[in-house]
Structures are given as structure tokens and as C-alpha cells.
CSV table of C-alpha atoms in Angstrom, one decimal:
chain,number,residue,atom,x,y,z
A,1,MET,CA,226.0,-101.5,157.7
A,2,ASN,CA,225.5,-98.6,160.0
A,3,PHE,CA,222.0,-98.7,161.6
A,4,TYR,CA,220.3,-95.5,162.6
A,5,THR,CA,217.1,-94.7,164.3
A,6,VAL,CA,215.4,-91.4,164.0
A,7,ILE,CA,212.6,-91.0,166.5
A,8,ILE,CA,210.5,-87.9,165.7
A,9,GLY,CA,208.3,-86.6,168.4
A,10,THR,CA,208.2,-83.3,170.4
A,11,GLU,CA,206.0,-85.1,172.9
A,12,ILE,CA,208.9,-87.4,173.8
A,13,LEU,CA,211.3,-84.5,174.4
A,14,ASN,CA,208.8,-82.6,176.5
A,15,GLY,CA,208.0,-85.6,178.6
A,16,ARG,CA,204.4,-86.2,177.6
A,17,ARG,CA,205.4,-89.7,176.2
A,18,VAL,CA,208.2,-92.1,176.9
A,19,ASP,CA,210.2,-93.5,174.0
A,20,LYS,CA,209.9,-97.2,173.4
A,21,HIS,CA,211.6,-97.4,170.0
A,22,PHE,CA,215.3,-97.3,170.9
A,23,GLU,CA,215.2,-100.3,173.2
A,24,PHE,CA,213.1,-102.3,170.8
A,25,VAL,CA,215.3,-101.7,167.7
A,26,LYS,CA,218.5,-102.3,169.7
A,27,ASN,CA,217.2,-105.7,170.9
A,28,GLU,CA,215.8,-106.7,167.5
A,29,LEU,CA,219.0,-106.0,165.7
A,30,ALA,CA,221.0,-107.9,168.4
A,31,LYS,CA,219.1,-111.0,167.5
A,32,TYR,CA,221.0,-111.0,164.2
A,33,GLY,CA,224.3,-109.8,165.5
A,34,HIS,CA,223.8,-106.1,164.6
A,35,GLU,CA,224.3,-103.0,166.7
A,36,LEU,CA,222.9,-99.5,166.4
A,37,PHE,CA,225.4,-97.0,165.0
A,38,ALA,CA,223.4,-93.9,166.2
A,39,SER,CA,220.0,-93.0,167.5
A,40,PHE,CA,218.3,-89.6,167.5
A,41,ILE,CA,215.2,-88.3,169.2
A,42,ILE,CA,214.2,-85.0,167.6
A,43,LYS,CA,211.5,-82.4,167.5
A,44,ASP,CA,208.8,-82.1,164.8
A,45,ASP,CA,210.9,-79.4,163.1
A,46,VAL,CA,211.4,-79.2,159.3
A,47,ASP,CA,215.0,-78.0,159.4
A,48,LEU,CA,216.1,-80.4,162.0
A,49,ILE,CA,214.5,-83.5,160.4
A,50,THR,CA,215.9,-82.4,157.0
A,51,ARG,CA,219.5,-82.1,158.4
A,52,THR,CA,219.2,-85.4,160.2
A,53,TYR,CA,218.1,-87.2,157.1
A,54,GLU,CA,220.7,-85.6,155.0
A,55,MET,CA,223.5,-86.6,157.4
A,56,ILE,CA,222.3,-90.2,157.4
A,57,LYS,CA,221.9,-90.2,153.6
A,58,ALA,CA,225.5,-89.1,153.3
A,59,ASP,CA,226.7,-92.3,155.0
A,60,LYS,CA,227.0,-94.8,152.1
A,61,ASP,CA,226.6,-97.7,154.6
A,62,SER,CA,223.5,-96.3,156.4
A,63,VAL,CA,220.3,-98.1,157.1
A,64,MET,CA,217.6,-95.9,158.8
A,65,PHE,CA,214.5,-96.6,160.7
A,66,SER,CA,212.4,-93.5,161.1
A,67,PHE,CA,209.5,-93.4,163.5
A,68,GLY,CA,206.6,-90.9,163.4
A,69,GLY,CA,205.4,-88.1,161.3
A,70,ILE,CA,203.7,-90.0,158.5
A,71,GLY,CA,200.0,-89.3,159.5
A,72,SER,CA,197.7,-86.6,158.2
A,73,THR,CA,198.0,-83.8,160.9
A,74,PRO,CA,199.9,-80.6,160.3
A,75,ASP,CA,202.8,-81.8,162.5
A,76,ASP,CA,203.3,-84.9,160.3
A,77,LEU,CA,206.2,-83.7,158.3
A,78,THR,CA,208.1,-86.9,157.5
A,79,ARG,CA,206.6,-87.8,154.1
A,80,LYS,CA,207.3,-84.4,152.4
A,81,ILE,CA,210.9,-84.1,153.9
A,82,ALA,CA,211.8,-87.7,153.0
A,83,SER,CA,210.7,-87.0,149.4
A,84,LYS,CA,212.8,-83.9,149.2
A,85,VAL,CA,215.9,-85.5,150.8
A,86,PHE,CA,215.9,-89.0,149.3
A,87,ARG,CA,214.2,-88.4,146.0
A,88,ASP,CA,214.6,-84.7,145.3
A,89,ALA,CA,211.1,-84.7,144.1
A,90,PRO,CA,207.6,-83.8,145.2
A,91,LEU,CA,205.1,-86.2,146.8
A,92,VAL,CA,203.0,-88.3,144.4
A,93,THR,CA,199.8,-90.2,145.2
A,94,HIS,CA,200.3,-93.9,145.7
A,95,GLU,CA,197.2,-95.4,144.2
A,96,LYS,CA,197.3,-98.7,146.2
A,97,PHE,CA,197.7,-96.8,149.5
A,98,LYS,CA,194.9,-94.4,148.4
A,99,GLU,CA,192.6,-97.4,148.0
A,100,ASP,CA,193.5,-98.7,151.4
A,101,VAL,CA,192.8,-95.3,153.1
A,102,ILE,CA,189.4,-95.1,151.4
A,103,LYS,CA,188.6,-98.7,152.3
A,104,GLN,CA,189.5,-98.1,155.9
A,105,PHE,CA,187.8,-94.7,156.5
A,106,GLY,CA,185.2,-94.4,153.7
A,107,GLU,CA,183.9,-90.8,153.6
A,108,GLY,CA,186.1,-90.1,156.6
A,109,ALA,CA,189.1,-90.4,154.3
A,110,TYR,CA,188.4,-86.8,153.1
A,111,PRO,CA,189.6,-84.1,153.3
A,112,HIS,CA,192.7,-85.0,155.4
A,113,ARG,CA,193.4,-88.7,155.8
A,114,ILE,CA,193.6,-89.2,152.1
A,115,HIS,CA,196.9,-87.3,152.1
A,116,MET,CA,198.6,-90.2,153.9
A,117,ALA,CA,198.8,-91.8,150.4
A,118,ASP,CA,200.9,-88.9,149.2
A,119,LEU,CA,204.4,-90.5,149.3
A,120,PRO,CA,207.8,-90.1,147.7
A,121,PRO,CA,208.2,-91.6,144.2
A,122,ASN,CA,209.1,-95.2,143.9
A,123,VAL,CA,208.4,-96.4,147.5
A,124,GLU,CA,207.6,-99.9,148.7
A,125,LEU,CA,204.8,-100.1,151.2
A,126,LEU,CA,205.3,-101.7,154.6
A,127,PHE,CA,202.3,-103.6,155.9
A,128,ASN,CA,200.7,-102.2,159.1
A,129,PRO,CA,199.1,-105.2,160.9
A,130,VAL,CA,196.9,-102.9,163.1
A,131,ASN,CA,194.9,-100.9,160.5
A,132,ASN,CA,196.6,-101.4,157.2
A,133,MET,CA,197.8,-97.8,157.1
A,134,SER,CA,201.2,-98.5,155.6
A,135,GLY,CA,204.7,-97.3,156.3
A,136,PHE,CA,207.1,-97.2,153.4
A,137,SER,CA,210.6,-97.8,152.4
A,138,LEU,CA,213.1,-96.2,150.0
A,139,ASP,CA,215.7,-98.3,148.3
A,140,ARG,CA,215.3,-100.9,151.0
A,141,ARG,CA,217.6,-98.8,153.2
A,142,PHE,CA,215.4,-96.1,154.6
A,143,PHE,CA,212.3,-97.2,156.4
A,144,PHE,CA,209.5,-95.0,157.6
A,145,VAL,CA,206.8,-96.1,160.1
A,146,PRO,CA,204.3,-94.6,162.4
A,147,GLY,CA,205.2,-93.4,165.9
A,148,PHE,CA,202.8,-95.8,167.6
A,149,PRO,CA,204.8,-98.8,168.9
A,150,SER,CA,201.9,-101.2,168.4
A,151,MET,CA,202.0,-100.4,164.7
A,152,ALA,CA,205.7,-99.6,164.2
A,153,HIS,CA,207.3,-102.5,166.0
A,154,PRO,CA,205.8,-105.4,164.0
A,155,MET,CA,206.7,-103.5,160.8
A,156,ILE,CA,210.3,-103.0,161.8
A,157,LYS,CA,210.6,-106.5,163.1
A,158,GLU,CA,209.6,-107.9,159.7
A,159,VAL,CA,211.9,-105.5,157.9
A,160,ILE,CA,214.9,-106.6,160.0
A,161,LYS,CA,214.1,-110.3,159.6
A,162,LYS,CA,213.6,-109.9,155.8
A,163,TYR,CA,216.5,-107.8,154.8
A,164,PHE,CA,219.1,-107.9,157.6
A,165,SER,CA,219.0,-111.3,159.2
A,166,ASN,CA,222.2,-112.7,157.5
A,167,ALA,CA,224.7,-111.0,159.9
A,168,LYS,CA,228.3,-112.2,160.6
A,169,LYS,CA,228.8,-113.5,164.2
A,170,LYS,CA,230.5,-111.1,166.6
A,171,TYR,CA,232.7,-112.3,169.5
A,172,ARG,CA,233.4,-110.4,172.7
A,173,LYS,CA,236.0,-110.6,175.4
A,174,THR,CA,235.7,-108.6,178.7
A,175,LEU,CA,237.8,-108.2,181.8
A,176,PHE,CA,237.6,-106.1,184.9
A,177,ALA,CA,241.0,-104.8,186.3
A,178,ASN,CA,241.9,-103.1,189.5
A,179,THR,CA,243.8,-100.2,187.8
A,180,SER,CA,243.0,-97.0,185.9
A,181,GLU,CA,242.5,-97.1,182.2
A,182,GLU,CA,245.6,-95.0,181.9
A,183,THR,CA,247.6,-98.2,182.4
A,184,LEU,CA,246.2,-99.7,179.2
A,185,ILE,CA,246.0,-96.8,176.9
A,186,SER,CA,249.1,-97.7,174.9
A,187,LEU,CA,247.7,-101.1,174.1
A,188,MET,CA,244.4,-99.6,173.3
A,189,GLN,CA,246.1,-97.4,170.7
A,190,GLN,CA,247.5,-100.5,168.9
A,191,LEU,CA,244.0,-102.0,168.2
A,192,PRO,CA,243.1,-102.3,164.6
A,193,LYS,CA,239.8,-100.9,163.3
A,194,SER,CA,238.4,-104.4,163.1
A,195,ILE,CA,238.5,-104.6,166.9
A,196,GLU,CA,235.9,-102.6,168.7
A,197,LEU,CA,237.0,-101.2,172.1
A,198,SER,CA,234.9,-100.3,175.1
A,199,SER,CA,236.7,-98.9,178.2
A,200,LEU,CA,234.6,-98.0,181.2
A,201,PRO,CA,236.5,-96.4,184.1
A,202,MET,CA,235.0,-96.4,187.6
A,203,PHE,CA,236.0,-95.7,191.2
A,204,ILE,CA,235.2,-98.3,193.9
A,205,ASP,CA,236.0,-97.4,197.5
A,206,GLY,CA,238.0,-94.5,196.1
A,207,LYS,CA,240.3,-96.7,194.0
A,208,PRO,CA,240.4,-96.7,190.1
A,209,ASN,CA,239.1,-99.7,188.2
A,210,VAL,CA,238.4,-100.3,184.6
A,211,GLU,CA,236.1,-102.7,182.7
A,212,LEU,CA,237.7,-103.4,179.3
A,213,SER,CA,235.7,-105.1,176.5
A,214,LEU,CA,236.8,-106.0,173.0
A,215,SER,CA,234.6,-107.3,170.2
A,216,GLY,CA,235.1,-108.3,166.6
A,217,GLU,CA,234.1,-110.7,163.9
A,218,ASN,CA,237.5,-112.6,163.7
A,219,LYS,CA,237.7,-114.8,166.8
A,220,GLU,CA,241.4,-115.5,166.5
A,221,ASP,CA,242.4,-111.8,166.2
A,222,LEU,CA,240.1,-110.9,169.1
A,223,GLU,CA,241.7,-113.5,171.4
A,224,ARG,CA,245.2,-112.4,170.3
A,225,TYR,CA,244.7,-108.8,171.1
A,226,PHE,CA,242.8,-109.5,174.3
A,227,GLN,CA,245.6,-111.7,175.5
A,228,LYS,CA,248.0,-108.7,175.1
A,229,PHE,CA,245.9,-106.9,177.8
A,230,ARG,CA,246.0,-109.9,180.0
A,231,ASP,CA,249.8,-110.2,179.6
A,232,GLU,CA,250.3,-106.5,180.4
A,233,LEU,CA,248.2,-106.7,183.5
A,234,GLU,CA,250.1,-109.8,184.7
A,235,LYS,CA,253.5,-108.2,184.0
A,236,LEU,CA,252.4,-105.2,186.1
A,237,GLU,CA,251.0,-107.6,188.8
A,238,VAL,CA,247.6,-105.9,188.5
A,239,SER,CA,244.7,-108.2,189.6
A,240,TYR,CA,241.8,-108.7,187.2
A,241,ASN,CA,239.0,-111.1,186.5
A,242,LEU,CA,237.3,-112.2,183.3
A,243,ARG,CA,233.7,-111.3,182.7
């Protein structure tokens, strides 16, 4: 699975608010051995949101957590765009959510708040523990929640626990070597797709160093390929330490 976050909010990009969603989702996924595939912070812009959703939809392995834009103000664009991209259909009134809006706000539900119940066809509601103004999911792959962390985070936490908690364990091996990453590129090119590579070059006291990290689900394969790097460093008499 490829996990995406889409964080919608002009106020984050112009500095009026600080994003709190990326770190939360990253840490919540990590509890079950998952990692984010990509994360986007984007403006409240129809074309930009549409193109972002379409790109994610095109990934057959995608799972998306979308934050913001499901309220009742003019800049809340998410519901209508989601319906177009993921259902190719207009919004429809979700009767249960309509009842919840009226129960929560009474006469104050009209004329604007009531439109929060206009959702894409065939959604599942996501319970909002703060005020019962639901988020929603499509196909249990695409999840839409408010921008407020106090509402959004409990909803996404429950989603991840319910649908994505059975992850395979990932293993990681890391070393720090007193050489440039150029020394190890040939070995890096031999890694199979099942082994994830992270190479972080750095200069310390003007001298090149590299932190090399490999991760994968097959422990034996991981150790075998990691040993190749150790063997190469020892053959070249390059000092290194394990992390």
C-alpha cells in the first residue's frame, strides 16, 4: 500500500497556521510498520486539489488521508471535488448526516451548515468524537476529515487501527562510513526493489562521510545485502560503525 496525505489549507502555506497532520500520520502509521509514500500541502484551489486527487487515484495501491475543506464555507471545496474525481457524480444528501447536522445546530443548520451533509454517493461516515460532524470514506481507501487536529486525528487513528493494522514487519540495518557515497554506488545499483535504500552524504571537518541504511521485509535478504557493503568497506580499509 502507498499511503498519501493531502493537507489542504492556504493558511498553512501563508504561515497563519502550522501543520500538525504530517507528523501525526507518520507516527501513527509507524505503529503498524507502515510509512508514508508521499505528503502534499496544497492551497484551497479547485484545479490543484483535483489534479492531486486524480494523481493519487491513478495509483492502484494508494490509500489517501485528506485533511480540510469539508465544512460549509465557500473555501470548503473538498466534498464536491472528491465526488467528481472518485465517483464521477454530483453530490447527494446523506440523510443520516443531515439528521446529525440538524440535531447539532437546530435552526442554525440553515441555510449553510446543512450542506455539510451533501456528500459523494456511497460514502461511509467517519465518526467525529468532538461534535459528531462526520468525515467520510470512499471505498475504504480514500478518507476525508476536517482540518482541525482535535477532530481529525482521532478519526484517522481509528481508521488506521481498523483497516491497516495488519502490516508486515520491516527490518532495518544502518552504518556510518568515513568515505563518500561514491565508494558504494556500484553496490547500491545491485539492490533489488525489495530492499529500500537511504544514503545520506555529509561532510565532517571537511571530509566526506555517508550514512547508509537498508530496510526490507525479508530479514535474511536484508542482512545478506547489508553484509556486502560491510565487506566492501573492509576490503577498502574504510572505517565504519553500525548504527
